[in-house]
Amino acid sequence: MTCCQKSASLILIRDDFKVLMLKRSHEISFGGSFVFPGGILEETDYKIAFADSQLIQQNQQRYFCPLNQPWYDASLIAAIRETTEETNIQLEYKQLYSKIKPFMRIVTPQMMEKRYDTQFFVFNLNNYDQLEINKAESSSYEWDTPVGFLQKFINRQIYLQPPIFLQLLILKQLRSYQNIITYIDSGDQFKHTYPHIFQFSYKGAFNYPDPNYNLQKLLDAEQTDYLKREFKIRYNKMERSDFRFEFEANLKSLTGFIGKFKNSPLALLDGQIINNGQFIQNKARL
């Protein structure tokens, strides 16, 4: 078990519902994987966040709680900074505070050698078909729909890390940027501050989160101090995760369950929730 590094990522989505993915250079972490722009939080992110804290809070208040406000603010700054560094798209911090929205927060499982606590954000951005990406970090880039990237992954044309796969699947089901914003702004206003714990289960399936995990055992085993404090304070909220997906390791078919919890805006996922939350998603239907 290792301690988490705090990181942030920005999902850029165009009006045609194509998202930007970067292929990581093989010389750096997650080399060869397709990822959203993002990276580790730096000291300068906290400094800018502190200087702009009042303005950020005015525009992002509903999305964080006092427990992790400094981390959330710095994550927002890091997502913008990393996107600018990796894509050369010039983004102005103050102009974006009211436009960027939090999408998901994902914490790497405790058994993994490298762990990250990553806040993902979304932002609607057009007019950037051609990019001059930072070749030191990414070898190429691509705009495609969530369905397109999922299909390429299943056909072994690209490689995706499990958290990226999960978010593409959710984006695919939400179908439009307006639906994404409606989802984010509905239901529990603090849901985006809770870690979405995911674990490896038997038979090579991934669970988001594992339905059988023991919260107390998770709390006792956590070595990252701030996560331990957060789990303890938010202990009674942990079971309210919006999503649980289980899918076969070869990804030729996807099977799973979506829980309907209090204040969860899952009604947006029309056509996918059947048989009391169970669904089967075959390759042909992607």
mmCIF file of C-alpha atoms in Angstrom:
data_model
loop_
_atom_site.group_PDB
_atom_site.id
_atom_site.type_symbol
_atom_site.label_atom_id
_atom_site.label_comp_id
_atom_site.label_asym_id
_atom_site.label_seq_id
_atom_site.Cartn_x
_atom_site.Cartn_y
_atom_site.Cartn_z
ATOM 1 C CA MET A 1 0.000 0.000 0.000
ATOM 2 C CA THR A 2 1.193 3.490 -0.776
ATOM 3 C CA CYS A 3 0.048 7.024 -0.081
ATOM 4 C CA CYS A 4 -1.946 8.926 -2.676
ATOM 5 C CA GLN A 5 -0.654 11.708 -4.852
ATOM 6 C CA LYS A 6 -3.189 14.433 -5.520
ATOM 7 C CA SER A 7 -3.865 15.071 -9.178
ATOM 8 C CA ALA A 8 -6.399 16.713 -11.465
ATOM 9 C CA SER A 9 -7.613 16.298 -15.025
ATOM 10 C CA LEU A 10 -9.782 18.264 -17.463
ATOM 11 C CA ILE A 11 -12.146 16.581 -19.918
ATOM 12 C CA LEU A 12 -12.589 18.874 -22.925
ATOM 13 C CA ILE A 13 -15.866 18.264 -24.769
ATOM 14 C CA ARG A 14 -16.952 19.892 -28.039
ATOM 15 C CA ASP A 15 -20.496 20.632 -29.188
ATOM 16 C CA ASP A 16 -20.367 17.549 -31.443
ATOM 17 C CA PHE A 17 -19.697 15.532 -28.250
ATOM 18 C CA LYS A 18 -16.159 14.654 -29.204
ATOM 19 C CA VAL A 19 -13.683 14.632 -26.348
ATOM 20 C CA LEU A 20 -9.932 15.234 -26.404
ATOM 21 C CA MET A 21 -7.606 12.372 -25.536
ATOM 22 C CA LEU A 22 -3.806 12.465 -25.437
ATOM 23 C CA LYS A 23 -1.592 9.431 -26.004
ATOM 24 C CA ARG A 24 1.028 9.506 -23.274
ATOM 25 C CA SER A 25 4.668 9.254 -24.262
ATOM 26 C CA HIS A 26 6.214 5.915 -23.372
ATOM 27 C CA GLU A 27 8.929 7.602 -21.285
ATOM 28 C CA ILE A 28 6.494 8.867 -18.626
ATOM 29 C CA SER A 29 3.814 7.440 -16.321
ATOM 30 C CA PHE A 30 1.000 5.530 -18.036
ATOM 31 C CA GLY A 31 3.083 5.535 -21.227
ATOM 32 C CA GLY A 32 1.088 4.544 -24.289
ATOM 33 C CA SER A 33 -2.279 5.079 -22.600
ATOM 34 C CA PHE A 34 -4.903 7.488 -23.888
ATOM 35 C CA VAL A 35 -5.742 9.998 -21.147
ATOM 36 C CA PHE A 36 -7.418 13.339 -20.559
ATOM 37 C CA PRO A 37 -5.078 16.307 -20.016
ATOM 38 C CA GLY A 38 -3.939 16.442 -16.405
ATOM 39 C CA GLY A 39 -1.260 15.757 -13.847
ATOM 40 C CA ILE A 40 0.022 16.043 -10.281
ATOM 41 C CA LEU A 41 -0.786 19.119 -8.168
ATOM 42 C CA GLU A 42 2.142 21.498 -7.704
ATOM 43 C CA GLU A 43 2.936 24.176 -5.127
ATOM 44 C CA THR A 44 2.091 26.930 -7.606
ATOM 45 C CA ASP A 45 -1.441 25.512 -7.906
ATOM 46 C CA TYR A 46 -2.022 26.038 -4.185
ATOM 47 C CA LYS A 47 -0.606 29.563 -4.370
ATOM 48 C CA ILE A 48 -2.892 30.595 -7.235
ATOM 49 C CA ALA A 49 -5.847 28.878 -5.563
ATOM 50 C CA PHE A 50 -5.194 30.771 -2.330
ATOM 51 C CA ALA A 51 -4.953 34.085 -4.185
ATOM 52 C CA ASP A 52 -8.185 33.406 -6.080
ATOM 53 C CA SER A 53 -9.983 31.515 -3.306
ATOM 54 C CA GLN A 54 -12.850 33.987 -2.955
ATOM 55 C CA LEU A 55 -13.599 34.021 -6.682
ATOM 56 C CA ILE A 56 -13.341 30.242 -6.942
ATOM 57 C CA GLN A 57 -15.629 29.797 -3.965
ATOM 58 C CA GLN A 58 -18.258 32.106 -5.468
ATOM 59 C CA ASN A 59 -18.415 29.932 -8.572
ATOM 60 C CA GLN A 60 -17.731 26.464 -7.125
ATOM 61 C CA GLN A 61 -19.273 26.610 -3.649
ATOM 62 C CA ARG A 62 -21.914 23.947 -4.272
ATOM 63 C CA TYR A 63 -19.335 21.393 -5.372
ATOM 64 C CA PHE A 64 -17.041 21.147 -2.363
ATOM 65 C CA CYS A 65 -17.245 20.967 1.417
ATOM 66 C CA PRO A 66 -14.972 22.793 3.922
ATOM 67 C CA LEU A 67 -13.152 19.533 4.619
ATOM 68 C CA ASN A 68 -11.347 19.562 1.273
ATOM 69 C CA GLN A 69 -11.793 23.100 -0.060
ATOM 70 C CA PRO A 70 -8.049 23.944 -0.410
ATOM 71 C CA TRP A 71 -7.445 20.648 -2.220
ATOM 72 C CA TYR A 72 -10.445 21.184 -4.484
ATOM 73 C CA ASP A 73 -9.413 24.758 -5.358
ATOM 74 C CA ALA A 74 -5.853 23.673 -6.144
ATOM 75 C CA SER A 75 -7.184 20.779 -8.241
ATOM 76 C CA LEU A 76 -9.186 23.202 -10.357
ATOM 77 C CA ILE A 77 -6.057 25.304 -10.931
ATOM 78 C CA ALA A 78 -3.944 22.220 -11.698
ATOM 79 C CA ALA A 79 -6.470 20.948 -14.251
ATOM 80 C CA ILE A 80 -6.304 24.270 -16.122
ATOM 81 C CA ARG A 81 -2.508 24.555 -15.854
ATOM 82 C CA GLU A 82 -1.839 20.998 -17.008
ATOM 83 C CA THR A 83 -4.227 21.365 -19.952
ATOM 84 C CA THR A 84 -2.459 24.526 -21.066
ATOM 85 C CA GLU A 85 0.973 22.909 -20.709
ATOM 86 C CA GLU A 86 0.008 19.724 -22.557
ATOM 87 C CA THR A 87 -2.142 21.136 -25.369
ATOM 88 C CA ASN A 88 -0.928 24.748 -25.724
ATOM 89 C CA ILE A 89 -4.575 25.840 -25.526
ATOM 90 C CA GLN A 90 -4.336 29.116 -23.638
ATOM 91 C CA LEU A 91 -6.877 29.049 -20.825
ATOM 92 C CA GLU A 92 -7.355 32.029 -18.501
ATOM 93 C CA TYR A 93 -7.990 30.957 -14.913
ATOM 94 C CA LYS A 94 -10.368 33.677 -13.761
ATOM 95 C CA GLN A 95 -12.518 33.426 -16.888
ATOM 96 C CA LEU A 96 -13.045 29.703 -16.401
ATOM 97 C CA TYR A 97 -14.032 29.446 -12.728
ATOM 98 C CA SER A 98 -17.720 29.783 -13.578
ATOM 99 C CA LYS A 99 -17.552 27.427 -16.572
ATOM 100 C CA ILE A 100 -15.546 24.397 -15.474
ATOM 101 C CA LYS A 101 -17.538 21.768 -13.567
ATOM 102 C CA PRO A 102 -16.403 18.800 -11.437
ATOM 103 C CA PHE A 103 -17.246 15.433 -12.953
ATOM 104 C CA MET A 104 -15.826 12.593 -10.853
ATOM 105 C CA ARG A 105 -13.270 12.031 -8.145
ATOM 106 C CA ILE A 106 -11.501 8.666 -8.239
ATOM 107 C CA VAL A 107 -9.082 7.215 -5.696
ATOM 108 C CA THR A 108 -6.741 4.405 -6.722
ATOM 109 C CA PRO A 109 -7.272 1.187 -4.712
ATOM 110 C CA GLN A 110 -5.037 0.594 -1.707
ATOM 111 C CA MET A 111 -3.384 -2.506 -3.164
ATOM 112 C CA MET A 112 -1.892 -0.641 -6.129
ATOM 113 C CA GLU A 113 1.798 0.329 -6.154
ATOM 114 C CA LYS A 114 1.078 3.880 -7.346
ATOM 115 C CA ARG A 115 -1.978 5.652 -6.009
ATOM 116 C CA TYR A 116 -3.676 8.846 -7.115
ATOM 117 C CA ASP A 117 -6.559 10.891 -5.760
ATOM 118 C CA THR A 118 -7.783 12.569 -8.922
ATOM 119 C CA GLN A 119 -10.491 15.169 -9.399
ATOM 120 C CA PHE A 120 -11.772 15.185 -12.973
ATOM 121 C CA PHE A 121 -13.440 18.302 -14.374
ATOM 122 C CA VAL A 122 -15.393 18.931 -17.587
ATOM 123 C CA PHE A 123 -15.379 21.955 -19.876
ATOM 124 C CA ASN A 124 -17.101 22.709 -23.193
ATOM 125 C CA LEU A 125 -14.485 23.868 -25.711
ATOM 126 C CA ASN A 126 -14.704 24.261 -29.510
ATOM 127 C CA ASN A 127 -12.548 25.552 -32.389
ATOM 128 C CA TYR A 128 -9.492 23.457 -31.566
ATOM 129 C CA ASP A 129 -9.396 20.772 -34.261
ATOM 130 C CA GLN A 130 -5.638 21.186 -34.674
ATOM 131 C CA LEU A 131 -3.370 21.313 -31.638
ATOM 132 C CA GLU A 132 0.347 21.839 -31.027
ATOM 133 C CA ILE A 133 0.653 19.397 -28.161
ATOM 134 C CA ASN A 134 3.633 19.098 -25.842
ATOM 135 C CA LYS A 135 5.559 16.214 -27.449
ATOM 136 C CA ALA A 136 7.621 15.712 -24.290
ATOM 137 C CA GLU A 137 4.507 14.348 -22.568
ATOM 138 C CA SER A 138 2.233 13.148 -25.380
ATOM 139 C CA SER A 139 3.076 11.482 -28.670
ATOM 140 C CA SER A 140 -0.288 12.266 -30.318
ATOM 141 C CA TYR A 141 -3.844 13.446 -29.691
ATOM 142 C CA GLU A 142 -7.290 12.624 -30.962
ATOM 143 C CA TRP A 143 -10.807 14.042 -30.869
ATOM 144 C CA ASP A 144 -13.514 11.371 -30.874
ATOM 145 C CA THR A 145 -16.823 10.555 -29.220
ATOM 146 C CA PRO A 146 -16.888 8.475 -26.041
ATOM 147 C CA VAL A 147 -18.390 5.654 -28.119
ATOM 148 C CA GLY A 148 -15.536 5.942 -30.605
ATOM 149 C CA PHE A 149 -12.847 5.651 -27.951
ATOM 150 C CA LEU A 150 -14.629 2.763 -26.234
ATOM 151 C CA GLN A 151 -14.920 0.887 -29.514
ATOM 152 C CA LYS A 152 -11.222 1.409 -30.277
ATOM 153 C CA PHE A 153 -10.334 0.118 -26.827
ATOM 154 C CA ILE A 154 -12.453 -2.987 -27.206
ATOM 155 C CA ASN A 155 -10.841 -3.569 -30.610
ATOM 156 C CA ARG A 156 -7.393 -3.162 -28.965
ATOM 157 C CA GLN A 157 -6.527 -0.133 -31.064
ATOM 158 C CA ILE A 158 -5.861 2.023 -27.995
ATOM 159 C CA TYR A 159 -5.219 1.434 -24.295
ATOM 160 C CA LEU A 160 -7.258 3.019 -21.505
ATOM 161 C CA GLN A 161 -6.741 2.931 -17.752
ATOM 162 C CA PRO A 162 -9.849 1.694 -15.852
ATOM 163 C CA PRO A 163 -10.849 5.157 -14.485
ATOM 164 C CA ILE A 164 -10.746 6.614 -18.007
ATOM 165 C CA PHE A 165 -12.809 3.729 -19.350
ATOM 166 C CA LEU A 166 -15.388 4.270 -16.614
ATOM 167 C CA GLN A 167 -15.770 7.963 -17.363
ATOM 168 C CA LEU A 168 -16.043 7.424 -21.112
ATOM 169 C CA LEU A 169 -18.811 4.925 -20.429
ATOM 170 C CA ILE A 170 -20.678 7.411 -18.240
ATOM 171 C CA LEU A 171 -20.166 10.208 -20.786
ATOM 172 C CA LYS A 172 -21.477 7.913 -23.485
ATOM 173 C CA GLN A 173 -24.625 7.307 -21.483
ATOM 174 C CA LEU A 174 -25.191 10.988 -20.728
ATOM 175 C CA ARG A 175 -25.077 11.685 -24.497
ATOM 176 C CA SER A 176 -24.714 15.479 -24.475
ATOM 177 C CA TYR A 177 -22.830 18.199 -22.651
ATOM 178 C CA GLN A 178 -26.083 19.694 -21.384
ATOM 179 C CA ASN A 179 -27.022 16.335 -19.854
ATOM 180 C CA ILE A 180 -23.616 16.244 -18.161
ATOM 181 C CA ILE A 181 -24.221 19.655 -16.597
ATOM 182 C CA THR A 182 -27.750 18.674 -15.564
ATOM 183 C CA TYR A 183 -26.353 15.551 -13.926
ATOM 184 C CA ILE A 184 -23.628 17.486 -12.111
ATOM 185 C CA ASP A 185 -25.995 20.181 -10.855
ATOM 186 C CA SER A 186 -28.741 17.816 -9.705
ATOM 187 C CA GLY A 187 -29.031 15.515 -6.727
ATOM 188 C CA ASP A 188 -26.634 15.638 -3.790
ATOM 189 C CA GLN A 189 -24.633 18.847 -4.196
ATOM 190 C CA PHE A 190 -21.669 17.333 -2.355
ATOM 191 C CA LYS A 191 -21.535 13.994 -4.154
ATOM 192 C CA HIS A 192 -18.492 15.095 -6.140
ATOM 193 C CA THR A 193 -16.395 15.464 -3.006
ATOM 194 C CA TYR A 194 -16.643 11.794 -2.020
ATOM 195 C CA PRO A 195 -14.006 9.328 -3.199
ATOM 196 C CA HIS A 196 -15.305 6.786 -5.686
ATOM 197 C CA ILE A 197 -13.470 3.765 -4.351
ATOM 198 C CA PHE A 198 -12.876 0.962 -6.812
ATOM 199 C CA GLN A 199 -11.223 -2.383 -6.213
ATOM 200 C CA PHE A 200 -10.140 -5.427 -8.153
ATOM 201 C CA SER A 201 -12.510 -8.319 -7.624
ATOM 202 C CA TYR A 202 -12.147 -12.004 -8.446
ATOM 203 C CA LYS A 203 -12.466 -13.261 -12.039
ATOM 204 C CA GLY A 204 -10.693 -10.187 -13.354
ATOM 205 C CA ALA A 205 -13.639 -7.819 -13.043
ATOM 206 C CA PHE A 206 -13.478 -4.235 -11.831
ATOM 207 C CA ASN A 207 -16.069 -2.791 -9.500
ATOM 208 C CA TYR A 208 -16.903 0.889 -8.958
ATOM 209 C CA PRO A 209 -17.044 0.421 -6.015
ATOM 210 C CA ASP A 210 -16.889 -3.224 -4.986
ATOM 211 C CA PRO A 211 -20.323 -3.958 -3.467
ATOM 212 C CA ASN A 212 -18.743 -6.186 -0.844
ATOM 213 C CA TYR A 213 -16.028 -3.917 0.488
ATOM 214 C CA ASN A 214 -15.866 -3.412 4.226
ATOM 215 C CA LEU A 215 -15.840 0.304 4.993
ATOM 216 C CA GLN A 216 -14.306 -0.151 8.417
ATOM 217 C CA LYS A 217 -11.569 -2.377 6.992
ATOM 218 C CA LEU A 218 -10.968 0.206 4.279
ATOM 219 C CA LEU A 219 -10.689 2.926 6.912
ATOM 220 C CA ASP A 220 -8.329 0.912 9.112
ATOM 221 C CA ALA A 221 -6.038 0.018 6.220
ATOM 222 C CA GLU A 222 -5.792 3.517 4.705
ATOM 223 C CA GLN A 223 -2.282 4.953 5.048
ATOM 224 C CA THR A 224 -2.973 8.375 3.565
ATOM 225 C CA ASP A 225 -3.802 10.616 6.520
ATOM 226 C CA TYR A 226 -6.147 13.075 4.809
ATOM 227 C CA LEU A 227 -8.123 10.217 3.197
ATOM 228 C CA LYS A 228 -8.349 8.477 6.551
ATOM 229 C CA ARG A 229 -9.792 11.645 8.104
ATOM 230 C CA GLU A 230 -12.175 12.146 5.212
ATOM 231 C CA PHE A 231 -13.414 8.554 5.272
ATOM 232 C CA LYS A 232 -14.025 8.862 8.998
ATOM 233 C CA ILE A 233 -15.956 12.125 8.743
ATOM 234 C CA ARG A 234 -17.908 11.057 5.643
ATOM 235 C CA TYR A 235 -18.232 7.435 6.712
ATOM 236 C CA ASN A 236 -22.040 7.347 6.540
ATOM 237 C CA LYS A 237 -21.999 8.770 2.996
ATOM 238 C CA MET A 238 -19.673 6.247 1.415
ATOM 239 C CA GLU A 239 -22.422 3.831 0.401
ATOM 240 C CA ARG A 240 -24.083 6.537 -1.687
ATOM 241 C CA SER A 241 -21.846 6.162 -4.727
ATOM 242 C CA ASP A 242 -23.845 6.746 -7.884
ATOM 243 C CA PHE A 243 -22.309 3.984 -9.952
ATOM 244 C CA ARG A 244 -21.169 0.401 -9.663
ATOM 245 C CA PHE A 245 -19.997 -1.249 -12.871
ATOM 246 C CA GLU A 246 -18.672 -4.759 -13.253
ATOM 247 C CA PHE A 247 -17.223 -5.747 -16.598
ATOM 248 C CA GLU A 248 -15.316 -8.695 -17.985
ATOM 249 C CA ALA A 249 -11.568 -8.309 -18.274
ATOM 250 C CA ASN A 250 -11.640 -8.794 -22.062
ATOM 251 C CA LEU A 251 -14.355 -6.107 -22.334
ATOM 252 C CA LYS A 252 -16.199 -7.974 -25.073
ATOM 253 C CA SER A 253 -19.280 -7.527 -22.966
ATOM 254 C CA LEU A 254 -20.141 -5.267 -20.066
ATOM 255 C CA THR A 255 -22.395 -6.318 -17.247
ATOM 256 C CA GLY A 256 -23.181 -4.440 -14.109
ATOM 257 C CA PHE A 257 -25.472 -2.744 -11.681
ATOM 258 C CA ILE A 258 -26.360 0.893 -11.125
ATOM 259 C CA GLY A 259 -27.630 1.612 -7.630
ATOM 260 C CA LYS A 260 -30.430 4.085 -7.099
ATOM 261 C CA PHE A 261 -29.513 5.936 -3.935
ATOM 262 C CA LYS A 262 -31.098 8.920 -2.276
ATOM 263 C CA ASN A 263 -30.617 12.153 -4.242
ATOM 264 C CA SER A 264 -28.892 10.304 -7.071
ATOM 265 C CA PRO A 265 -29.780 11.764 -10.508
ATOM 266 C CA LEU A 266 -29.580 8.455 -12.342
ATOM 267 C CA ALA A 267 -32.810 9.072 -14.230
ATOM 268 C CA LEU A 268 -30.657 10.774 -16.864
ATOM 269 C CA LEU A 269 -29.297 7.381 -17.875
ATOM 270 C CA ASP A 270 -32.506 6.499 -19.689
ATOM 271 C CA GLY A 271 -32.473 3.330 -21.715
ATOM 272 C CA GLN A 272 -29.666 1.806 -19.656
ATOM 273 C CA ILE A 273 -31.407 1.059 -16.361
ATOM 274 C CA ILE A 274 -33.548 -2.057 -16.577
ATOM 275 C CA ASN A 275 -34.555 -4.883 -14.248
ATOM 276 C CA ASN A 276 -34.203 -2.880 -11.042
ATOM 277 C CA GLY A 277 -30.881 -1.374 -11.964
ATOM 278 C CA GLN A 278 -29.195 -4.246 -13.772
ATOM 279 C CA PHE A 279 -28.004 -3.784 -17.313
ATOM 280 C CA ILE A 280 -26.135 -5.680 -19.994
ATOM 281 C CA GLN A 281 -24.086 -3.679 -22.471
ATOM 282 C CA ASN A 282 -22.789 -5.738 -25.395
ATOM 283 C CA LYS A 283 -20.088 -4.712 -27.824
ATOM 284 C CA ALA A 284 -22.560 -4.248 -30.671
ATOM 285 C CA ARG A 285 -24.524 -1.670 -28.688
ATOM 286 C CA LEU A 286 -21.654 0.659 -27.856
#
